[in-house]
PDB file of C-alpha atoms in Angstrom:
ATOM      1  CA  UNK A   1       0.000   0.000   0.000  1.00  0.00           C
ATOM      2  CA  UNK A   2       0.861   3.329  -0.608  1.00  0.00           C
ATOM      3  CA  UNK A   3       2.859   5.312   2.407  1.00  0.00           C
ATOM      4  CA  UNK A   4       0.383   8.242   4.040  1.00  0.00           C
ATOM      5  CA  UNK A   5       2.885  10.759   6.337  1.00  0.00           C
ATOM      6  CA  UNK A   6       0.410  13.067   8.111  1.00  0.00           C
ATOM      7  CA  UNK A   7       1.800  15.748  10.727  1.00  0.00           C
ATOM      8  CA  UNK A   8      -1.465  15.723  12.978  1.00  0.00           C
ATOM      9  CA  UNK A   9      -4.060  13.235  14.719  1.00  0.00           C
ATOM     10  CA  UNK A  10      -6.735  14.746  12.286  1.00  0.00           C
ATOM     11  CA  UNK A  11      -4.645  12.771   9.668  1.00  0.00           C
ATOM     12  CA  UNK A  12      -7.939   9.815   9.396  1.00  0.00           C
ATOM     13  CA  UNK A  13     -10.266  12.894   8.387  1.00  0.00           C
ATOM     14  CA  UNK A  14      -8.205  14.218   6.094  1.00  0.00           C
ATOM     15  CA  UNK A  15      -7.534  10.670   4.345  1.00  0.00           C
ATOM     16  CA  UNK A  16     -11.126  10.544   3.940  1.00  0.00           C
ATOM     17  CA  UNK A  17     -11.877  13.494   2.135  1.00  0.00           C
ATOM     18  CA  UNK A  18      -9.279  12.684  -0.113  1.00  0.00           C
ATOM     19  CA  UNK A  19     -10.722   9.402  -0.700  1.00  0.00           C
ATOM     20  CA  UNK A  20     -14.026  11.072  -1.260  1.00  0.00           C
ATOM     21  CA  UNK A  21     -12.302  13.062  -3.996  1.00  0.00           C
ATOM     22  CA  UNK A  22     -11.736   9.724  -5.789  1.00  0.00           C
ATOM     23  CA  UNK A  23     -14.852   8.468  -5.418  1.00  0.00           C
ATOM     24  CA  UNK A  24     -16.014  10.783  -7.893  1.00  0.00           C
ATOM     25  CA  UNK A  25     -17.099   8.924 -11.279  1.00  0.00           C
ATOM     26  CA  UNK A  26     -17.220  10.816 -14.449  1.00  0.00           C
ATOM     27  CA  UNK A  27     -19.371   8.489 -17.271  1.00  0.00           C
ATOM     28  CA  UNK A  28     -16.917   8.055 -20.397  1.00  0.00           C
ATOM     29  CA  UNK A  29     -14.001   8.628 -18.815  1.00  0.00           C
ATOM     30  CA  UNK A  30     -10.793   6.294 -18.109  1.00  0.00           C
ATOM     31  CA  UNK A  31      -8.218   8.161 -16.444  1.00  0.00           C
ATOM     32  CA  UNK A  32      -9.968   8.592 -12.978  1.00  0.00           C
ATOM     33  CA  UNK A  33     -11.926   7.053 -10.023  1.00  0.00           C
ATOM     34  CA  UNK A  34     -10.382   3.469  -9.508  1.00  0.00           C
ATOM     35  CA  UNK A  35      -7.606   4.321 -11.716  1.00  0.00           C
ATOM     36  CA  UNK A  36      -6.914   7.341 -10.088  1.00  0.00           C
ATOM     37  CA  UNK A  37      -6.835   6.271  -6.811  1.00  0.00           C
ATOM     38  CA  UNK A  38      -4.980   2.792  -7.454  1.00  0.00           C
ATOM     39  CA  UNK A  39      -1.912   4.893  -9.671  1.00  0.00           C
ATOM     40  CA  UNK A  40      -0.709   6.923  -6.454  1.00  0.00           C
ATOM     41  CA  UNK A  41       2.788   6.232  -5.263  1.00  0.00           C
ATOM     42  CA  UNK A  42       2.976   8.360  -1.954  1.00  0.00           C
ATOM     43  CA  UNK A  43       0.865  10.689   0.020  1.00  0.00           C
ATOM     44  CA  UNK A  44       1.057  13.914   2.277  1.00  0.00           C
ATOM     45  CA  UNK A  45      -0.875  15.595   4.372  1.00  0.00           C
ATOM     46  CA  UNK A  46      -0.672  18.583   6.780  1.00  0.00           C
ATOM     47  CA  UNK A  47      -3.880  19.212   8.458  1.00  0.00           C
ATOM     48  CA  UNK A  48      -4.095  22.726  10.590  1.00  0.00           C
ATOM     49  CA  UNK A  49      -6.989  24.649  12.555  1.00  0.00           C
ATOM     50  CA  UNK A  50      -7.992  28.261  11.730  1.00  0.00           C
ATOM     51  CA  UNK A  51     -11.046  29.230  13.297  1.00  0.00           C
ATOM     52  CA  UNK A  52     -13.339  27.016  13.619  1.00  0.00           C
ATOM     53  CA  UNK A  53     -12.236  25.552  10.634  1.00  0.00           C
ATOM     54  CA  UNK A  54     -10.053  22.859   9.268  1.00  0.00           C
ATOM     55  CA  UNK A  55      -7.484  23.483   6.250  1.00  0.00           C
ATOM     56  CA  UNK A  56      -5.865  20.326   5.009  1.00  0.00           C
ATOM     57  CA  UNK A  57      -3.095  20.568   2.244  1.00  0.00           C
ATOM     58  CA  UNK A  58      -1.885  17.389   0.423  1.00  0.00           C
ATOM     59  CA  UNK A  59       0.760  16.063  -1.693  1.00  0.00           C
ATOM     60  CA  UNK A  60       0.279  13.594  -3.732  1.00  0.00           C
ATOM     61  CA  UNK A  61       3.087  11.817  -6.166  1.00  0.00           C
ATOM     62  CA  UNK A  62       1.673   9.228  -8.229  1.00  0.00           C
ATOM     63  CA  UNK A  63       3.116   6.474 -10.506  1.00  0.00           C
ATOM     64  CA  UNK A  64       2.870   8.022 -14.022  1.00  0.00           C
ATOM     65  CA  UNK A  65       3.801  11.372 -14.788  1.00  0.00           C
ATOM     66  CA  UNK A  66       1.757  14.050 -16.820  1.00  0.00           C
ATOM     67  CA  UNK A  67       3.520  13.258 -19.637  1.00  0.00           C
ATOM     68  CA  UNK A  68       3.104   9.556 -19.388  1.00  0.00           C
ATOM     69  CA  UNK A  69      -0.525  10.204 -18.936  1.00  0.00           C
ATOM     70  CA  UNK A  70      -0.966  12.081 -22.031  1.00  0.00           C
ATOM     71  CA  UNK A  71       1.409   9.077 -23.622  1.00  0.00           C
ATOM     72  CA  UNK A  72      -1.333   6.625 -22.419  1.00  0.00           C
ATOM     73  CA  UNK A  73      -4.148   8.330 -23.810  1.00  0.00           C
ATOM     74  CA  UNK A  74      -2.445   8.812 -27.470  1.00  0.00           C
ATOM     75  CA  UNK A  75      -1.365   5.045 -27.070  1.00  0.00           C
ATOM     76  CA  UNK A  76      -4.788   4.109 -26.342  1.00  0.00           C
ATOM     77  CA  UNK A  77      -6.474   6.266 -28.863  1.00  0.00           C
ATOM     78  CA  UNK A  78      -4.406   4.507 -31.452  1.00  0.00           C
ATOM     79  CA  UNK A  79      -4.763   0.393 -29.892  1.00  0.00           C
ATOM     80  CA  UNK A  80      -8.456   0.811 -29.531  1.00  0.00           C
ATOM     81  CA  UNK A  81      -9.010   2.094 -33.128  1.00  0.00           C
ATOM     82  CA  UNK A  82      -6.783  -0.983 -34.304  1.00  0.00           C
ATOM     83  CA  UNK A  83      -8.711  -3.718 -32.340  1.00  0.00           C
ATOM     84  CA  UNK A  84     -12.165  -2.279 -33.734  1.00  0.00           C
ATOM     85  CA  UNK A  85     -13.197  -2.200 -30.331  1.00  0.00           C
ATOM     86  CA  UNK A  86     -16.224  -0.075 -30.776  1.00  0.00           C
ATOM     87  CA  UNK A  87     -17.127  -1.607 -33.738  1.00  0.00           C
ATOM     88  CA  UNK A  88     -18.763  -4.553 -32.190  1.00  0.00           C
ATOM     89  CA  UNK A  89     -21.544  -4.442 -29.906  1.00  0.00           C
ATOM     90  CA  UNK A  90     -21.320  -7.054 -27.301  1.00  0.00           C
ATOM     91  CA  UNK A  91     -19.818  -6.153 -24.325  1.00  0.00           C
ATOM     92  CA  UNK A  92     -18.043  -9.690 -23.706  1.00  0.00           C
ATOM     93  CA  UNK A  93     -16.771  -9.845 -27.399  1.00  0.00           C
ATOM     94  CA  UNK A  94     -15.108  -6.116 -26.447  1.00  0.00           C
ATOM     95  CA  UNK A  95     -14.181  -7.557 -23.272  1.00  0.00           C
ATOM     96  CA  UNK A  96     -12.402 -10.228 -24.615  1.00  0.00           C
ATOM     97  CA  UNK A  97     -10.653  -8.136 -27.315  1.00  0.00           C
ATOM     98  CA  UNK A  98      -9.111  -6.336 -24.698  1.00  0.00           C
ATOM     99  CA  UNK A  99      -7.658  -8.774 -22.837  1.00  0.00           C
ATOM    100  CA  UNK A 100      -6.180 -10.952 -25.333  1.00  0.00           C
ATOM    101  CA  UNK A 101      -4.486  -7.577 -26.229  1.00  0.00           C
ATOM    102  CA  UNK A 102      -2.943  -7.410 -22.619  1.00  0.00           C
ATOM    103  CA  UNK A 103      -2.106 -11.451 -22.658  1.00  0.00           C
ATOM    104  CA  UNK A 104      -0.214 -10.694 -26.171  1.00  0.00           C
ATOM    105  CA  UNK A 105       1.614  -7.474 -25.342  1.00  0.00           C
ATOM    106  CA  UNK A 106       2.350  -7.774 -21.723  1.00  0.00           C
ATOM    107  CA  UNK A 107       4.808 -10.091 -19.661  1.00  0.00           C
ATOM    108  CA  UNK A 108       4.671 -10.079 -15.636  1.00  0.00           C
ATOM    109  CA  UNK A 109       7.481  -8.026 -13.612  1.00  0.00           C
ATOM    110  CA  UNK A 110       9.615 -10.805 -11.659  1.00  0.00           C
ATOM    111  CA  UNK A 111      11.826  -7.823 -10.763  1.00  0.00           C
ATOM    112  CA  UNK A 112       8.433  -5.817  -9.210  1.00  0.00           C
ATOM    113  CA  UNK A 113       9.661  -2.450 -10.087  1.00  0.00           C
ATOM    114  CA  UNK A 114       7.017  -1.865 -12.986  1.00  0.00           C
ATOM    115  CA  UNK A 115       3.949  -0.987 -11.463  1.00  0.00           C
ATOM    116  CA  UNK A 116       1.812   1.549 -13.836  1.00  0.00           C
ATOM    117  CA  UNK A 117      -0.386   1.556 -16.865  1.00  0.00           C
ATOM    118  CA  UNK A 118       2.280   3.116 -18.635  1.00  0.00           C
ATOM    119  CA  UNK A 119       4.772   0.499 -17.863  1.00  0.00           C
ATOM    120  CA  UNK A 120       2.175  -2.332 -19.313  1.00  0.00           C
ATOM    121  CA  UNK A 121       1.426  -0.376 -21.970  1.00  0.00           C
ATOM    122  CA  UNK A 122       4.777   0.761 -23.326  1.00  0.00           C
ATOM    123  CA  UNK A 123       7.474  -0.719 -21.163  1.00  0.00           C
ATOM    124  CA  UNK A 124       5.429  -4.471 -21.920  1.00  0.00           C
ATOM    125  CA  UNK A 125       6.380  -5.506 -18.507  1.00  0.00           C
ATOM    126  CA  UNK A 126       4.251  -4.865 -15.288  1.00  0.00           C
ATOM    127  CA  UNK A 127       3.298  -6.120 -11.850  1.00  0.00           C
ATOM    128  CA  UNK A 128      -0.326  -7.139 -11.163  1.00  0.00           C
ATOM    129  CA  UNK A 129      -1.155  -3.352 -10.303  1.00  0.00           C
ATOM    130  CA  UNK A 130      -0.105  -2.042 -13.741  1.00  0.00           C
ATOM    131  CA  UNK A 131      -2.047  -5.027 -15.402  1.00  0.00           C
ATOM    132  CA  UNK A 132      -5.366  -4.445 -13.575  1.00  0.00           C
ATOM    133  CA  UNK A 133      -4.653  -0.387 -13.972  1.00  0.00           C
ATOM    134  CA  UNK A 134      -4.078  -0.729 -17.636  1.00  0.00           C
ATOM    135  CA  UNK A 135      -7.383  -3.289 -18.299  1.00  0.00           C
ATOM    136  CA  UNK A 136      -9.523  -0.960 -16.204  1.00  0.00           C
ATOM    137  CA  UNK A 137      -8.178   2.142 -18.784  1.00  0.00           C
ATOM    138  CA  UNK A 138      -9.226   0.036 -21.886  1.00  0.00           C
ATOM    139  CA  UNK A 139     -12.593  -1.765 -20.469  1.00  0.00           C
ATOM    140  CA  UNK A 140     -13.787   2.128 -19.604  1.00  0.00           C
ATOM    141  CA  UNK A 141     -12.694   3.104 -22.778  1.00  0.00           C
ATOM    142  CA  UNK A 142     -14.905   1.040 -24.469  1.00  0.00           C
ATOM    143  CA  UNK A 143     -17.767   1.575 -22.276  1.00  0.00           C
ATOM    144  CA  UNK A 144     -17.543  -1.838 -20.452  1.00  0.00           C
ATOM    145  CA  UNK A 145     -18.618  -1.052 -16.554  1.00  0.00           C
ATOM    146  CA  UNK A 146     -15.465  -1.862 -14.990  1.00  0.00           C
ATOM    147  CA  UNK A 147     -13.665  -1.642 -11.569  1.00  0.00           C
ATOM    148  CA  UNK A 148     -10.089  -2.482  -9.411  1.00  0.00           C
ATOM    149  CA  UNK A 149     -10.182  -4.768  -6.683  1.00  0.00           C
ATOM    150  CA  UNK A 150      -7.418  -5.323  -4.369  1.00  0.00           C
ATOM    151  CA  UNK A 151      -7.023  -7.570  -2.074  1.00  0.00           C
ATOM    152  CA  UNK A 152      -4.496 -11.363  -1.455  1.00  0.00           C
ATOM    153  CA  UNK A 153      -4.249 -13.684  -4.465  1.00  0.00           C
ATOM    154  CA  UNK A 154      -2.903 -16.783  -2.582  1.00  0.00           C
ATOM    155  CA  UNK A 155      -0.857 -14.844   0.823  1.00  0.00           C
ATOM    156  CA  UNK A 156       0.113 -12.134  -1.557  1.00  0.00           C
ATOM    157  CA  UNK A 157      -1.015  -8.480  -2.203  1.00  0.00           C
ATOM    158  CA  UNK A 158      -2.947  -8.717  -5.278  1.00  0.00           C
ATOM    159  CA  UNK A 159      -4.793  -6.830  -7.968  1.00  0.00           C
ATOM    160  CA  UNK A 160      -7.411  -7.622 -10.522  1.00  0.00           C
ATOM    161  CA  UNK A 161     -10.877  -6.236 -11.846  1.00  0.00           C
ATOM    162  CA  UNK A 162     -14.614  -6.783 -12.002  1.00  0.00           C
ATOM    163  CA  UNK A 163     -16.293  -6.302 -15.414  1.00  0.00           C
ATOM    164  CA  UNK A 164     -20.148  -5.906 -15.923  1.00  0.00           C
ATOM    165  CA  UNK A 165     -20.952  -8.153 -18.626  1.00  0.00           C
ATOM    166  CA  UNK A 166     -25.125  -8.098 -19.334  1.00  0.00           C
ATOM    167  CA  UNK A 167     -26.594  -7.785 -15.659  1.00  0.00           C
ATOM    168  CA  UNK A 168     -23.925  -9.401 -14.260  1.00  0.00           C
ATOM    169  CA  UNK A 169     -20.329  -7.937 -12.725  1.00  0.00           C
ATOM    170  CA  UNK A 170     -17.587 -10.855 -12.868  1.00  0.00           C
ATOM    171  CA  UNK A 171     -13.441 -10.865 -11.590  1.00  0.00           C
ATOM    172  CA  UNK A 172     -11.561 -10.904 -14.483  1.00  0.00           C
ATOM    173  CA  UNK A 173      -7.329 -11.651 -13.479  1.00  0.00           C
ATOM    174  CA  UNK A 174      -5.467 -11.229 -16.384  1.00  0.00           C
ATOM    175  CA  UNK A 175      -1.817 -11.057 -14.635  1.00  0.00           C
ATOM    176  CA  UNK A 176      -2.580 -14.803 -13.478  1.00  0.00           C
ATOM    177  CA  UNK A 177      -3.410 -15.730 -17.664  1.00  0.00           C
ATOM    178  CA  UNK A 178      -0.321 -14.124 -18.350  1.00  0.00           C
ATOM    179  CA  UNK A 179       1.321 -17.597 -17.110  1.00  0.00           C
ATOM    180  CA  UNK A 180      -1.281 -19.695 -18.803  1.00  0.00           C
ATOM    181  CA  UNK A 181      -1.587 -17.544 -21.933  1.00  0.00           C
ATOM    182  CA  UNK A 182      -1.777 -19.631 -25.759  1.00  0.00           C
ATOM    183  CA  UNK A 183      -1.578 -18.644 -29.270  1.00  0.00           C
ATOM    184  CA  UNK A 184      -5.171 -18.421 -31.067  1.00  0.00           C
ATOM    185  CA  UNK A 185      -6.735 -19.249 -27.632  1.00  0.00           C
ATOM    186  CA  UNK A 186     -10.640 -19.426 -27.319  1.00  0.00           C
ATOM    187  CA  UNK A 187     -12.906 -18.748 -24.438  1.00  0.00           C
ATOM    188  CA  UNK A 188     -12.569 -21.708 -22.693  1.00  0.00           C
ATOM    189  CA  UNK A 189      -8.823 -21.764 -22.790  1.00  0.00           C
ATOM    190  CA  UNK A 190      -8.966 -18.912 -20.103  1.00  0.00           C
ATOM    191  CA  UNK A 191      -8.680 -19.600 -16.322  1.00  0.00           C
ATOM    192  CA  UNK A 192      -9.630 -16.346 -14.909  1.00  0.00           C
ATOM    193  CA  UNK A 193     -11.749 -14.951 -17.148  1.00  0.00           C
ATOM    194  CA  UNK A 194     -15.654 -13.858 -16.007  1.00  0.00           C
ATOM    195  CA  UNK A 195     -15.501 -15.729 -13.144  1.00  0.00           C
ATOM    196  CA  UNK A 196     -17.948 -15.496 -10.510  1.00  0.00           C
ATOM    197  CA  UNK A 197     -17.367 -15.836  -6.746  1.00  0.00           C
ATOM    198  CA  UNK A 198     -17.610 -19.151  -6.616  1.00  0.00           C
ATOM    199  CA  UNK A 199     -15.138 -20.342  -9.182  1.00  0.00           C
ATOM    200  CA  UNK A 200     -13.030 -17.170  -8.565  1.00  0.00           C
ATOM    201  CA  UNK A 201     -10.599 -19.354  -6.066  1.00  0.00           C
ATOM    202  CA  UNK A 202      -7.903 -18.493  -4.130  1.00  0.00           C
ATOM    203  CA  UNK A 203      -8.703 -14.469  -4.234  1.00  0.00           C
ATOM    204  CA  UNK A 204      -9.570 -12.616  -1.308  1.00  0.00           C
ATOM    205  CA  UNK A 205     -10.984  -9.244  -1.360  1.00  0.00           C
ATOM    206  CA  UNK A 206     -10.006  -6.403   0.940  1.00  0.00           C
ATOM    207  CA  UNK A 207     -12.450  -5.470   3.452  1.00  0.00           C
ATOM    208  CA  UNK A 208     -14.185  -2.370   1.393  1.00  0.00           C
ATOM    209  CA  UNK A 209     -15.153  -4.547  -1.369  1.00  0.00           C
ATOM    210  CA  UNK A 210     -16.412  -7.550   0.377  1.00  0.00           C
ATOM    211  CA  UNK A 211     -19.190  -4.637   2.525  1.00  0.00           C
ATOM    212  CA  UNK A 212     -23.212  -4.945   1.732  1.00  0.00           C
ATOM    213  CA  UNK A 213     -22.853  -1.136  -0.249  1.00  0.00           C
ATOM    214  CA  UNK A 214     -20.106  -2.732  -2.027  1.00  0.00           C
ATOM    215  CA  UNK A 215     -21.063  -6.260  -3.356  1.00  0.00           C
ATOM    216  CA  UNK A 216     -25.026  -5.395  -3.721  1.00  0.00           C
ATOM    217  CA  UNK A 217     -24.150  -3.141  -6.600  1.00  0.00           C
ATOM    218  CA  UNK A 218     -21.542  -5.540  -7.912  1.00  0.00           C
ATOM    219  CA  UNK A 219     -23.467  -8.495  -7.667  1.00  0.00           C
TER     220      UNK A 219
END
């Protein structure tokens, strides 16, 4: 997890309004929400009382810089029009596009030191973070209802996604089918792909994503 320094014991409130902050949903956009919150490298926080009031500064340093942002978006711009992604209509055949795109282009970090979008994306080489960051990017840019989930994959810190496919949201773990991955594969080759909770084994969710708000509109 990211490191939080805070310089007062009002450091809790002020983490949660800058959670809030990332709460916020835009429709038809990629770059913030989940992603947002999920691409920050290091926090801080001085939190000070002025009259009756509270002023709380921050500092946040994330993973990607501005310029590697606007790389991402260009990059994307450019894959998306290739795959015909918005060319076909069903949600699972644009969700499948996608991730055979990420199984093809991508290999898994041993070294841990790639964590970001941008470092799937361009550097071809990422940790479970920049997988699930960079899936999340291209499943919003197509319009497919999608989300970050963090939590243990075995005893590990972990990172995947949920997908709405239909009425249905499902965990979708494409760092894991990076080890499993096949030329010309089909739908059934995949292990963890649309899985519900019940064949989704050996993933546990952290805490805010396993609460009643949580799961009943992810169901």
């Amino acid at each position: 997890s990211s490191p939080l320094f805070v310089s007062s014991n009002q450091g809790e409130i002020a983490l949660s309004y800058l959670m809030a902050a990332y709460s916020i949903h835009r429709p038809f956009v990629n770059d913030d929400f989940d992603y947002l919150k999920q691409n920050i490298r290091q926090i801080g926080c001085k939190t000070r009382s002025l009259n009756n009031s509270l002023l709380i500064s921050y500092e946040v340093r994330y993973l990607t810089s501005q310029e590697q942002e606007t790389q991402i978006k260009h990059g994307l711009d450019e894959i998306m029009v290739s795959l015909c992604v918005n060319d076909k209509k069903s949600d699972l055949l644009k969700t499948k596009l996608i991730y055979d795109f990420i199984l093809s282009n991508v290999e898994y970090d041993f070294k841990y030191a790639n964590h970001s979008a941008y470092n799937a994306l361009f550097d071809k080489k990422a940790v479970c973070e920049g997988c699930a960051a960079l899936l999340y990017r291209m499943l919003c840019f197509a319009n497919v209802p999608c989300r970050i989930i963090t939590g243990k994959g075995l005893q590990d810190r972990h990172a995947w996604n949920i997908a709405k496919i239909g009425k249905y949201w499902y965990n979708l773990d494409v760092t894991w089918d990076l080890y499993c991955r096949k030329k010309d594969r089909v739908l059934t080759d995949y292990r963890w792909f649309l899985k519900g909770e019940q064949t989704f084994l050996m993933h546990t969710r952290d805490p805010q994503y396993t609460v009643d708000g949580f799961v009943s509109k992810h169901l």
